[in-house]
Every structure is written in structure tokens, then in C-alpha cells.
Coordinates of C-alpha atoms and ligand atoms in Angstrom, one line a residue:
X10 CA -17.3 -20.5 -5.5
X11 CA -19.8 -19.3 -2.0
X12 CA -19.4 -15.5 -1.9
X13 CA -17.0 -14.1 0.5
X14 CA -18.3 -12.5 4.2
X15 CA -16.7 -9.4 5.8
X16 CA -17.4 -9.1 9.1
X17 CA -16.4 -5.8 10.9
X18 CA -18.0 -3.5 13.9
X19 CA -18.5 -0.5 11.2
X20 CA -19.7 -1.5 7.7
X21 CA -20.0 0.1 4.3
X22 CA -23.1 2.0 4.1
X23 CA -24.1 4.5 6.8
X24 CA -28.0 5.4 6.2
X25 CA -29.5 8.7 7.0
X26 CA -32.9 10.5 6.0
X27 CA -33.1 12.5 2.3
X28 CA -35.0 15.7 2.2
X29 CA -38.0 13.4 1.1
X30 CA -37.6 11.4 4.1
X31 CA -36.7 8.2 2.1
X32 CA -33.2 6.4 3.7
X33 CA -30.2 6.9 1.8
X34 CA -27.1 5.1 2.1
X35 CA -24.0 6.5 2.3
X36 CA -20.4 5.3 2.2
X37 CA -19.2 4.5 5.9
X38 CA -16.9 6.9 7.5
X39 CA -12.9 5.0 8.7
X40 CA -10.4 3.6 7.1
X41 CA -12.2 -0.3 7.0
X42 CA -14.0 0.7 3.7
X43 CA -11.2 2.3 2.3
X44 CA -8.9 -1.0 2.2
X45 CA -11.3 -3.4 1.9
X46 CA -14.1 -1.9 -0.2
X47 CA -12.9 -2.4 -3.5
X48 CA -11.5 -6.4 -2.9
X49 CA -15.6 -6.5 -1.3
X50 CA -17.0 -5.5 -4.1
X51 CA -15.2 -6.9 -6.8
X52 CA -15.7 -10.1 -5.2
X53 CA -19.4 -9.2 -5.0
X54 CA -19.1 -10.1 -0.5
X55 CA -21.5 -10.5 1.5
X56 CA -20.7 -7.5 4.3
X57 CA -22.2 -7.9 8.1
X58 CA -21.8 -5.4 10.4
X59 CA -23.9 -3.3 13.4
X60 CA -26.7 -1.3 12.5
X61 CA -24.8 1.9 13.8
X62 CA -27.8 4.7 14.4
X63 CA -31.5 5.1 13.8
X64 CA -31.6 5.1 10.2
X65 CA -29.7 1.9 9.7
X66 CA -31.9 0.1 11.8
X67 CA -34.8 1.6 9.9
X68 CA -33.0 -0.1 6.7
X69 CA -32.3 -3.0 8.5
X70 CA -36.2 -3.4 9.7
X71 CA -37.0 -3.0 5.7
X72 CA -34.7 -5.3 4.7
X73 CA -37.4 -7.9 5.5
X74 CA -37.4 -11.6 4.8
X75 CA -36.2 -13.9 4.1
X76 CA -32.5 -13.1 4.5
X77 CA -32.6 -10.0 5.8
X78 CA -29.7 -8.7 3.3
X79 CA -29.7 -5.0 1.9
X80 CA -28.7 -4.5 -1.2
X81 CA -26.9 -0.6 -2.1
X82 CA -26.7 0.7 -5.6
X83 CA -22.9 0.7 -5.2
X84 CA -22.3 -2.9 -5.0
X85 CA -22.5 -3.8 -1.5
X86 CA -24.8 -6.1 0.2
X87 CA -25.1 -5.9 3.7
X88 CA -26.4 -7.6 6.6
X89 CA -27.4 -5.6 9.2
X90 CA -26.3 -6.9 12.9
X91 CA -29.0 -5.4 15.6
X92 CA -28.6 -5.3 18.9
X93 CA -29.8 -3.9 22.2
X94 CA -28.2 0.2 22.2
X95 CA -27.5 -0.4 26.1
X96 CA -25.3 -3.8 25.6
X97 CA -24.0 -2.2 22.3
X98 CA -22.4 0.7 24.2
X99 CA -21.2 -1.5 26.8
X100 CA -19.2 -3.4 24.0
X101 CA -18.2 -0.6 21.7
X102 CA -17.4 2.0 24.6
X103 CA -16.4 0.0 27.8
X104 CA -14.7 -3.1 26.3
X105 CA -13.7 -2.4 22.6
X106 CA -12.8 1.2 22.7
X107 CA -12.1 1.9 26.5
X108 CA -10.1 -1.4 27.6
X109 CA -8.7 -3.6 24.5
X110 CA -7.8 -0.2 22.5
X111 CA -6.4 1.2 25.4
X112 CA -4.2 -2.4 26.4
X113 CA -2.9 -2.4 22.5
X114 CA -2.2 0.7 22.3
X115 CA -0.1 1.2 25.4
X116 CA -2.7 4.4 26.6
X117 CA -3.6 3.6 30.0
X118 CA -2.8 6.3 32.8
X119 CA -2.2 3.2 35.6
X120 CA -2.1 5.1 38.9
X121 CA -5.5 6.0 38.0
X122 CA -6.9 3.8 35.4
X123 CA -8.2 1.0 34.3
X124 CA -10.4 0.1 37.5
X125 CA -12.0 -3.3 36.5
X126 CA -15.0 -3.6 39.1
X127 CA -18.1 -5.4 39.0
X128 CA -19.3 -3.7 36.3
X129 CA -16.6 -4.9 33.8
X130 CA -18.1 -8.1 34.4
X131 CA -21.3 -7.0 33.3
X132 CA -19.6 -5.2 30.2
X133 CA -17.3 -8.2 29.3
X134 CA -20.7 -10.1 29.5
X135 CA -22.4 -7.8 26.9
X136 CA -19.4 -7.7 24.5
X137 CA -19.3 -11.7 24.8
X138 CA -23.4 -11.2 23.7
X139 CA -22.6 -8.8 21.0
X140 CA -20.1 -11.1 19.2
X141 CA -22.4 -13.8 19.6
X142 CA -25.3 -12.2 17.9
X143 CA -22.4 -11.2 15.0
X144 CA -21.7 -15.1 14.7
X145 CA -25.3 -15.9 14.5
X146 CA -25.6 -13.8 12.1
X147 CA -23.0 -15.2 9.5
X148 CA -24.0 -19.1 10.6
X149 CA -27.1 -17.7 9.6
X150 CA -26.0 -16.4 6.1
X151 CA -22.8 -17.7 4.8
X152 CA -23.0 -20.3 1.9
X153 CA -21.4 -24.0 2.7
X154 CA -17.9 -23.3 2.5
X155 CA -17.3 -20.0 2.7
X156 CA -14.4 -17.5 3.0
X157 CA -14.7 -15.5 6.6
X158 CA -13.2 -12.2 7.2
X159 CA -13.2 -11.0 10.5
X160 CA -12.1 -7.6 11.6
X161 CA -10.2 -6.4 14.4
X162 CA -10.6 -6.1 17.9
X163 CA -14.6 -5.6 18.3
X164 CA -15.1 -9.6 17.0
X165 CA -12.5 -10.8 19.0
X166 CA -14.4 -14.1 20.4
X167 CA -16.6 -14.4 17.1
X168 CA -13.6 -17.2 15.2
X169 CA -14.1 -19.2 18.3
X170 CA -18.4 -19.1 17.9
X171 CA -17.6 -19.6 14.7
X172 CA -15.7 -22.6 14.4
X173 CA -18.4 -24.3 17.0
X174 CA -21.2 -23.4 14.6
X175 CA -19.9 -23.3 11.3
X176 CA -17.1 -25.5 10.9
X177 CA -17.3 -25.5 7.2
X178 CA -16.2 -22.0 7.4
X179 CA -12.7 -20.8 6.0
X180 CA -12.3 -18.0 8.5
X181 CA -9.7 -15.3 9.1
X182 CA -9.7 -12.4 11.8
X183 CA -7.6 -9.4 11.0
X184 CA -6.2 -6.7 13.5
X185 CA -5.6 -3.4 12.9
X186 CA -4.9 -2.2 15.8
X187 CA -1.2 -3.0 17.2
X188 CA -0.8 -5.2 19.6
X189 CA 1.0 -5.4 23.1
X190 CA 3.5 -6.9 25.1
X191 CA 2.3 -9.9 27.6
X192 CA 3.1 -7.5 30.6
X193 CA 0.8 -4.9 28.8
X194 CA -2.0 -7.5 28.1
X195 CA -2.1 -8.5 31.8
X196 CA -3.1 -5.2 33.3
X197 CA -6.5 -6.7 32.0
X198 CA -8.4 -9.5 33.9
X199 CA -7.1 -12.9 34.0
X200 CA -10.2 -14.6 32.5
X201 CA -10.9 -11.9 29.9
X202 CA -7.5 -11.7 28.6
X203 CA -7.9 -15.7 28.3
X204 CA -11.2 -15.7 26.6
X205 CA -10.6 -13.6 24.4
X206 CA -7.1 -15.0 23.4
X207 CA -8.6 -18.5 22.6
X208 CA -11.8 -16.6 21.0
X209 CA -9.3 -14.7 18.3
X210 CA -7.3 -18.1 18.0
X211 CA -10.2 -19.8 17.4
X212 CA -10.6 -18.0 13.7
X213 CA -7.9 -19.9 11.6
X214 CA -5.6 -17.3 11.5
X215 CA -4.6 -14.0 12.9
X216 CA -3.7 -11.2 10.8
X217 CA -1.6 -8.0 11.6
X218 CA -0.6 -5.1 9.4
X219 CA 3.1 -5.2 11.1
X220 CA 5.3 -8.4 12.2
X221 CA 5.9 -6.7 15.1
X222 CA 2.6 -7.2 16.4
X223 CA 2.2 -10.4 15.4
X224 CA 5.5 -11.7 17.1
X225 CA 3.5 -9.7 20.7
X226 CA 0.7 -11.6 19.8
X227 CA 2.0 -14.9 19.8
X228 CA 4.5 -13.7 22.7
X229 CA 1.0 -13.2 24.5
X230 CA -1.0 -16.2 23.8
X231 CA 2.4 -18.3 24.6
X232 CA 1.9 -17.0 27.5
X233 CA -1.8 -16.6 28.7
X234 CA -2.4 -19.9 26.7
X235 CA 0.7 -22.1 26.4
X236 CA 0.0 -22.6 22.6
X237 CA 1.7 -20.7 19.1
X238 CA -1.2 -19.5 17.5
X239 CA -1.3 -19.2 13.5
X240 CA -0.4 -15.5 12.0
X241 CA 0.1 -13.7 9.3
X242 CA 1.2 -10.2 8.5
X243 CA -0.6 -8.8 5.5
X244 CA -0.6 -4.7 5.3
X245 CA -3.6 -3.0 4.3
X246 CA -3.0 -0.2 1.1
X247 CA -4.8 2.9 0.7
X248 CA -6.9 3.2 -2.6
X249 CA -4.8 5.6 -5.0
X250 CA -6.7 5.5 -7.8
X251 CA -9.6 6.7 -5.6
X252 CA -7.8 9.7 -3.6
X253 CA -6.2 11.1 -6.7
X254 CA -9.6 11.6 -8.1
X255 CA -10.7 13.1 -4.8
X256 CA -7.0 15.1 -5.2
X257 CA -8.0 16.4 -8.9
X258 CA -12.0 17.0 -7.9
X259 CA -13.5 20.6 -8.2
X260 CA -13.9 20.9 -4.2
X261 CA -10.7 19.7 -3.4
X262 CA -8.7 22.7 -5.6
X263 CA -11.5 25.1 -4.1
X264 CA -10.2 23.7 -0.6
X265 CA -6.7 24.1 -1.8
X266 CA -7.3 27.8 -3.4
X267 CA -8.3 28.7 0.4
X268 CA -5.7 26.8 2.2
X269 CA -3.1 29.0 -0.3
X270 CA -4.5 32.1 0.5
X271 CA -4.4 31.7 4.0
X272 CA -0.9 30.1 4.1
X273 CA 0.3 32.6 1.6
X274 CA 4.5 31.9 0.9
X275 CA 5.4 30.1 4.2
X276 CA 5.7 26.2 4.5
X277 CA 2.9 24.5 5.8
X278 CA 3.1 21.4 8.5
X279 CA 0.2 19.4 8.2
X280 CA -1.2 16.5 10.6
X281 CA -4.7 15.0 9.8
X282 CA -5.8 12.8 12.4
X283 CA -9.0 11.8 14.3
X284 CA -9.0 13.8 18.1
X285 CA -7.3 10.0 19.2
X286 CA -5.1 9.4 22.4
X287 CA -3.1 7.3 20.1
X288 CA -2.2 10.0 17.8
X289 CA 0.2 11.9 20.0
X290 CA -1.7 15.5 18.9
X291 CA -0.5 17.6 22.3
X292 CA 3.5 16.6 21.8
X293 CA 3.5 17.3 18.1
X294 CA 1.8 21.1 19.0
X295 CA 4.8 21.2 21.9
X296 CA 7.5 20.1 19.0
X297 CA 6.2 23.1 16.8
X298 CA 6.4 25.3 20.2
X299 CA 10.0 23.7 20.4
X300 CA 10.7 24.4 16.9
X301 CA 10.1 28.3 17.1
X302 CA 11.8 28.7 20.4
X303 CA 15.3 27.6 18.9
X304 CA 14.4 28.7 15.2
X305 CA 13.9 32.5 15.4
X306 CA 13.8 32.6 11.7
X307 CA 11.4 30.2 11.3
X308 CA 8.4 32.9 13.5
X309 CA 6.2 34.4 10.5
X310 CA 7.5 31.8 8.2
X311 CA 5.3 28.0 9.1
X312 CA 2.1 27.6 9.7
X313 CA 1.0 23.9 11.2
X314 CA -2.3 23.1 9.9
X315 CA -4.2 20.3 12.4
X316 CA -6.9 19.1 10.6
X317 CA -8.3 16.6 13.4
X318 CA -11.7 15.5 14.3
X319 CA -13.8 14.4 16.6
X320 CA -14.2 10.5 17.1
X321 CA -15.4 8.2 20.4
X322 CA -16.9 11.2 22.0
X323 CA -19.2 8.4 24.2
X324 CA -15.5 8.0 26.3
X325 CA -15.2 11.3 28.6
X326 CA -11.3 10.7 28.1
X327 CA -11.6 11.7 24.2
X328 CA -13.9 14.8 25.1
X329 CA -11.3 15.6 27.6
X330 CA -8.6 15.2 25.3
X331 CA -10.4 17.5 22.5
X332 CA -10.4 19.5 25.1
X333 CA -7.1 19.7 25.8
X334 CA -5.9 20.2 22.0
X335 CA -8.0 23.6 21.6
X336 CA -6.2 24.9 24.7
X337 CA -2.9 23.9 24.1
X338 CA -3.5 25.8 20.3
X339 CA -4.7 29.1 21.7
X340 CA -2.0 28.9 24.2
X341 CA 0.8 28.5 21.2
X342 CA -0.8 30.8 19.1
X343 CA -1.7 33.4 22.0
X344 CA 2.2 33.0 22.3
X345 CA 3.8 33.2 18.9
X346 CA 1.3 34.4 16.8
X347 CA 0.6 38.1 16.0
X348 CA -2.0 40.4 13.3
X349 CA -0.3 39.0 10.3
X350 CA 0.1 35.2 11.7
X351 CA -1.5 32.2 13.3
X352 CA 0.8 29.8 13.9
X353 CA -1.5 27.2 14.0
X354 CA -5.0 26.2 12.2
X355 CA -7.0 23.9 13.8
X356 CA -9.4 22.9 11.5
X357 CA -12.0 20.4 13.9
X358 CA -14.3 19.7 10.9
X359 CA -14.4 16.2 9.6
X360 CA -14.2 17.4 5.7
X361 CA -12.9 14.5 3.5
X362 CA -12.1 17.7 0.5
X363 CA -9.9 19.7 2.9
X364 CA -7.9 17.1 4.3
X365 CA -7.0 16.2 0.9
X366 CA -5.9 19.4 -0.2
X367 CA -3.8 20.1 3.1
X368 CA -2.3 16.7 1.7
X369 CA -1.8 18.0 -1.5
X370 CA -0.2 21.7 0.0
X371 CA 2.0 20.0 2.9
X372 CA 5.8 20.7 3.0
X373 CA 5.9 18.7 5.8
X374 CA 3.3 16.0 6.9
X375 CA 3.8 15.2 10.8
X376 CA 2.6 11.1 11.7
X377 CA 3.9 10.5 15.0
X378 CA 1.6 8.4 16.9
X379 CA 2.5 6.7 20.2
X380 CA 1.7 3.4 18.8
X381 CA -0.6 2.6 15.3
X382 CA -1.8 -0.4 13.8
X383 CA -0.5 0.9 10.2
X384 CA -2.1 4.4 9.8
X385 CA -3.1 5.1 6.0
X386 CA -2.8 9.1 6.3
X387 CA 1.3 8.1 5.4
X388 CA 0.2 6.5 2.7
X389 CA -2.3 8.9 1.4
X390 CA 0.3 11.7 1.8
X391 CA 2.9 10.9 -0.3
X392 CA 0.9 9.8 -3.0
X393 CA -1.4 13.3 -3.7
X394 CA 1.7 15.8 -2.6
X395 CA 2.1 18.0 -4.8
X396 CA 5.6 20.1 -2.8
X397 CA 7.5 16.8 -2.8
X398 CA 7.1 17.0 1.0
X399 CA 8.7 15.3 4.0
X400 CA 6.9 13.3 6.2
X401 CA 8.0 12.9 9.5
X402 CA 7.0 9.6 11.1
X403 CA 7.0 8.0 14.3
X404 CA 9.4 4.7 14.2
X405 CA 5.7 3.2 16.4
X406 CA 3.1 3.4 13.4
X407 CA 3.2 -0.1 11.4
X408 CA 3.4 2.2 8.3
X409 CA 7.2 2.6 9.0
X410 CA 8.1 -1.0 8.0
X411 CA 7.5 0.2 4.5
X412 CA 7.6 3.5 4.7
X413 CA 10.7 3.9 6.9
X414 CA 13.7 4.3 4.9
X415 CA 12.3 7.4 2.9
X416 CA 10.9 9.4 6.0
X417 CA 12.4 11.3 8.6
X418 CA 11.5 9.0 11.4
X419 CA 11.0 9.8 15.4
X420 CA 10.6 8.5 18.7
X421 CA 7.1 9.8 19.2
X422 CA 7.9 10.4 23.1
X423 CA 10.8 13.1 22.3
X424 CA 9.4 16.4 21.9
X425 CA 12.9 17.6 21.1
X426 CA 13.7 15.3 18.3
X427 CA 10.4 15.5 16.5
X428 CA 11.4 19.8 16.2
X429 CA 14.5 18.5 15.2
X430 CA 12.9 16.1 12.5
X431 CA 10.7 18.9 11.4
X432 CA 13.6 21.6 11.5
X433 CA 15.7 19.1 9.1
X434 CA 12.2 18.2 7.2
X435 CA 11.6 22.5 6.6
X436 CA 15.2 22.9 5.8
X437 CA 15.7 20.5 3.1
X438 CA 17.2 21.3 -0.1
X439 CA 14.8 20.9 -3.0
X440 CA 16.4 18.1 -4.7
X441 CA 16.7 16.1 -1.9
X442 CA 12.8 16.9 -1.4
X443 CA 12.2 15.5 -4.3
X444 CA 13.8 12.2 -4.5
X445 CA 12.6 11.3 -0.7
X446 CA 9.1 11.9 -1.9
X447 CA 9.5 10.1 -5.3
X448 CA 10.8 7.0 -3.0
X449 CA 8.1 7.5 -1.0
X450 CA 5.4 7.3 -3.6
X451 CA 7.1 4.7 -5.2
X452 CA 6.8 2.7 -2.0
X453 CA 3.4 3.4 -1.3
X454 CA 2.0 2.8 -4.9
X455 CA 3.6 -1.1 -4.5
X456 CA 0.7 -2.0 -2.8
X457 CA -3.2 -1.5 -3.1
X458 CA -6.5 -2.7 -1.6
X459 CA -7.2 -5.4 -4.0
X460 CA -3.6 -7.1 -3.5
X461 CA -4.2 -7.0 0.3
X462 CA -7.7 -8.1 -0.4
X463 CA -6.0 -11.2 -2.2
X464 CA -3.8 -11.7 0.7
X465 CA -6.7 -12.0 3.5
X466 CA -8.6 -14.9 1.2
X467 CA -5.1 -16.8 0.9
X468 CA -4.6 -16.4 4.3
X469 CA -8.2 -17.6 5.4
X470 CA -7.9 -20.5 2.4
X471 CA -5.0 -22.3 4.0
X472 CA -7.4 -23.0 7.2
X473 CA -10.5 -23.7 7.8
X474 CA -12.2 -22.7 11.1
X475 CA -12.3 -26.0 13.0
X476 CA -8.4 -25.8 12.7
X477 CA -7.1 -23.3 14.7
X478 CA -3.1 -23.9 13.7
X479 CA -1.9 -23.7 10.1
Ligands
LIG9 C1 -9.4 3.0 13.4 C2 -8.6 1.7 13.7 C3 -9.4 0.5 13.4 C4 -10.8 0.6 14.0 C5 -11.5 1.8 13.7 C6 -12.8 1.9 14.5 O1 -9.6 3.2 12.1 O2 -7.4 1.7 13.0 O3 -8.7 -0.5 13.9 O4 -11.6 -0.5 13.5 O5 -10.7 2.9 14.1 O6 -13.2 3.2 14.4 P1 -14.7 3.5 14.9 O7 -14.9 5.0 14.6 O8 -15.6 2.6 14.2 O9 -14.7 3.3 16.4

């Protein structure tokens, strides 16, 4: 059997410099590695994706001949991608993060933005370069035959290159992203929206962690190209086994020691979140502002702990959105809070421990993006909770497909209805705590990485890439 290729934007291993200035790898920050990690490595995958900063490209420069594969103590072999910074930005900011993101997730401020000038062209040309230097790079290294996993949004034309140069290749692309209506889709160029339709088409199949945005997709390329193109629906599963070791480890119950003292006997609302449009931070901070205008007896008693971090920061949107979370928090707190009480802790630090312990201490956890792909922080929730807490979930994140029935679930829109959620979520009797979150780990433990692992090499195996229907 040829080895298995993953091909995604961020990889597995992020280098940096030791003390001793030798390069050492670490594990990749996002949720990618976390679902498809352990299926990678058990199937012993060949992984290619960018060569992110200075110190990758370093590995990737001592990586050498003749195939240009490095290989990481952990298990994973990778194959560096390295491309010009100036056309890598142009793909990652302009086209991948600040046009298709924005179109699938429903972001875009239209009186004002997007503006597609001249200078899309030249950006649509770089991301076109980009994916072809991705496709080169697995015609260059797959075995005859071989299983191709594409990831989202980034790779978009790279099944279409593919299927020209490789047509041996069984190949795949999965989204995780949502995706949008056809009205939604055409706020971008004609001829991009077409190009890269027929470039994801052109894997053998397209994956999607929800059928709902698998049914838009289809509704799109019916549209845009006149053809049903071949989908799947296939969602991804946190690694359980993994976070409850992080849950038990000696950092996380120092984290939880000092989230206790600080939260002392009130309830805790918890969000973690990257500082994303998508997330819907500023209306679930208006919510809590909601909640403890009606709920006088609930001032003193809550605390809402935000523990959200910086991400994109290259898009002057996300900076301005950061922005826009610490003032709305010092507003709220200036407002409510007094000597003995801060209504809310925003914790801006991207540490992995303390997340997990705000997961573990949450009475209620509060997921209500505007739109989401799946979002595993519902997942990881549930399953390390140790106040058989609510979550409170918006009816938009895939996650609610499965997750659904044993949440309290919101439009993400209504301000008034998510305090209402959370008032109902803070007021619950214990046993009907309990048996909500039982369901709710129940759910979430049906499914794991290696399972959806199996499901993306079934999905790839039924095509091959010179056959774009199934
Ligand atoms: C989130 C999305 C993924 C995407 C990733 C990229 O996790 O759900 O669809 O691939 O972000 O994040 P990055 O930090 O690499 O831009």
C-alpha cells in the first residue's frame, strides 16, 4: 500500500531555535493536527505543507536531497512547501483569509468591503502560484497510486493540478470552513469564483464537516458551473484520550487551582476562542451585559472568563477587532464590576493548560459563532467538565448537528436570547445538569480522529483524481 499524503496550508511541526541554537520541532498550533494527527501517524503519511517562518525554512533547506522529506522524532514526515514570503502573504492574507474566509463565513461589511481592484488580480494570481507549487510538490513525492488528502480552503485549485499531473492519484479535498449560499459566493469575481469551483471539483471529492454546507456547495457549483459535484460529509472529532491527559496533567490543576481562587463560589461562563470575526466575541460580552441588567441577583455572583487569542493579526480587521474586545471588557467591567468583582477575565494569552482548566471549571461554556465549519472547543468541553456544565451553542456551528439536542442552542444574532440561554443554562437544577452533560459526552466520545481519519481515505478511495464525479 503507497503511504498516504496530507496536504494542508499549516502542517504538523512548527520549528524554532533551542537555547543551543539547534532547530527543534514542535507540534503545530490549530485544530488541523488535532483531528488528523493521530490517523497521520498511525498511517505513517507523508505530510506537505508551507514552511511557515524562518526556522522552518532553515529545516526545510537541511532537509537536503534527494527528497527533500523531514523526518520528526514523533512520527511525522514532512515535506516542506517554500515559497516566495511576498506571494505567500498575498495567498494566505488577501485571498485565503481576507476573501474566501470572509465569503464562507458570511463576514463581509458590503457597503464598504470587499473592493476587488487590480490588485486582486495580482493576489488571485499569487494564490493560483502558491497551489501550484503545493501540487508540484506532491507530483513530486507521492508513490504510484496514492491516497491524497487535501485541506480546506488554502488548496482550493490544487485537486484540479492534481488530476492534470498525477492522475494516478486517489485524491480528496476537505473543507472546514462552512460554506455559502450562491448569492454569498457571487459577491466575489466571476472568474475567481469559477476557477476555483472547477479547481476544488477537480479533487475527486469534496468533503464538509456539516451537510448543510455541502448541500451550499453543490447549490454553488450548480450554479457557477452547471454540474453536481461529488460530496461527502465526514465530521472531524477531537482527540479525547489526548485532552484528558492534558485535563489530569500537573499544569493544568495548577491553572485550575488559580482559576478557583480567583472565581471563588460564583459560576463561571467560559468562551475560548481565537480573537476571530467568526466567533461572535463582542455579542456574547453584550449577552452577559444583558444578563446582569435583568438579573440583579446574578451581580457578584458570575464571572465570564474569555480566554481568546490573537490569530491573523497580518489583516488590520483582526487587529481592529482585538481591539474592539478589550474595550468593550473594560467598558462592562468599568460598569458592573466593583473592589470585590470583575465581571469579566480576559485572558489574551494563547496557553493550551489554562484553556483546559477553564474547560474543566465552566458552569456554562458559551459557543456562539456567526457561522463555523464544526468548532472542536464543543467537543472538547463536554468531555473534560468536571461541573456537568451547560453549553450554550449557536444553531450556525456544524458542531450542532451532533451536539444539538443536549445544548441550549441560539441564534448567534440575538443578544437577548443568548442571556436568556445563559440565564436558563446558570439556573439549572443540578440533576438536569447532569444528565445534559452526560448526553453530551456521550455524544461527543461517539466519534474520534482515527474514525474520521478512516472516513477521508474511504472517501478519497471511491475516486481517483482524473474522475471528478463519484
Ligand atoms: C481554523 C479553521 C480551519 C483553518 C485554520 C487556519 O482552525 O477552522 O479551517 O484551516 O483555522 O488557521 P491558520 O491559523 O493556519 O490561519
Amino acid at each position: 500500500m503507497p503511504s498516504p499524503v496530507v496536504v494542508s496550508n499549516r502542517g504538523p511541526l512548527a520549528f524554532s531555535r533551542g537555547a543551543d541554537g539547534s532547530l527543534v520541532p514542535r507540534r503545530g498550533a490549530g485544530g488541523l493536527v488535532v483531528t488528523l494527527g493521530p490517523g497521520a501517524q498511525r498511517a505513517g503519511a507523508l505530510w506537505v505543507s508551507a514552511a511557515l517562518g524562518d526556522a522552518d525554512r532553515e529545516a526545510a533547506a537541511g532537509a537536503g536531497a534527494p527528497d527533500g522529506i523531514v523526518h520528526a522524532d514523533d512520527g511525522f514526515r514532512w515535506k516542506p512547501v517554500v515559497v516566495d514570503p511576498v506571494q505567500y502573504q498575498a495567498y494566505y492574507d488577501v485571498v485565503a483569509n481576507g476573501a474566501l474566509w470572509y465569503c464562507t463565513h458570511g463576514l463581509w461589511d458590503l457597503p464598504r468591503r470587499p473592493r476587488f481592484d487590480r490588485h486582486w488580480r495580482d493576489a488571485w494570481a499569487s494564490y493560483r502560484a502558491v497551489n501550484s507549487a503545493f501540487a508540484d510538490a506532491v507530483a513530486a513525492t507521492a508513490e504510484a497510486g496514492s491516497t491524497v488528502l487535501l485541506q480546506d480552503y488554502h488548496l482550493g485549485l490544487v485537486g484540479a493540478m492534481l488530476r492534470d499531473r498525477r492522475p494516478d492519484l486517489r485524491t480528496s479535498l476537505f473543507v472546514h470552513t462552512p460554506w455559502c449560499s450562491p448569492g454569498e459566493m457571487a459577491v466575489l469575481p466571476d472568474d475567481s469564483v469559477a476557477e476555483l469551483l472547477a479547481g476544488m471539483t477537480g479533487a475527486g471529492a469534496v468533503g464538509f464537516h456539516s451537510p448543510r454546507w455541502a448541500d451550499a456547495f453543490a447549490e454553488c457549483c450548480r450554479t457557477v458551473l452547471g454540474a453536481s459535484p461529488a460530496t461527502f460529509v465526514a465530521p472531524a472529532a477531537t482527540d479525547a484520550d489526548d485532552l484528558r491527559a492534558v485535563a489530569a496533567s500537573q499544569e493544568c490543576r495548577s491553572e485550575l487551582a488559580a482559576l478557583d481562587r480567583l472565581v471563588g463560589d460564583r459560576q463561571l461562563i467560559v468562551r475560548v476562542d481565537r480573537i476571530e470575526l467568526s466567533k461572535n466575541i463582542l455579542r456574547g460580552f453584550w449577552a452577559f451585559d444583558e444578563l446582569l441588567e435583568t438579573r440583579a441577583d446574578l451581580r457578584g455572583r458570575v464571572v465570564f472568563g474569555a480566554f481568546v487569542y490573537p490569530s491573523r493579526q497580518g489583516l488590520p480587521d483582526y487587529l481592529a477587532y482585538g481591539q474592539e474586545v478589550r474595550t468593550v471588557v473594560e467598558l462592562l467591567n468599568a460598569k458592573w464590576g466593583d473592589d470585590e468583582w470583575t465581571p469579566i477575565v480576559l485572558d489574551p494569552t494563547d496557553n493550551y493548560h489554562r484553556s483546559v482548566a477553564a474547560l474543566r471549571r465552566y458552569d456554562v461554556l458559551l459557543v456562539n459563532p456567526i457561522r463555523d465549519g464544526l468548532n472542536l472547543v464543543a467537543q472538547e468541553g463536554p468531555l473534560v467538565n468536571d461541573r456537568s456544565g451547560t453549553v450554550v451553542l449557536s444553531r450556525q456551528a456544524g458542531v450542532w448537528d451532533s451536539l444539538g439536542e443536549h445544548s441550549l442552542g441560539i441564534n448567534p444574532f440575538d443578544v437577548t436570547a443568548t442571556a436568556e440561554a445563559i440565564a436558563e443554562a446558570l439556573d439549572r437544577r443540578p440533576d438536569a445538569r447532569t444528565a445534559a452533560a452526560e448526553r453530551l459526552a456521550t455524544a461527543v466520545g461517539a466519534h474520534s480522529p482515527l474514525g474520521w481519519w478512516d472516513a477521508l481515505v474511504d472517501a478519497a478511495a471511491l475516486t481517483t483524481a482524473s474522475d471528478a464525479r463519484l
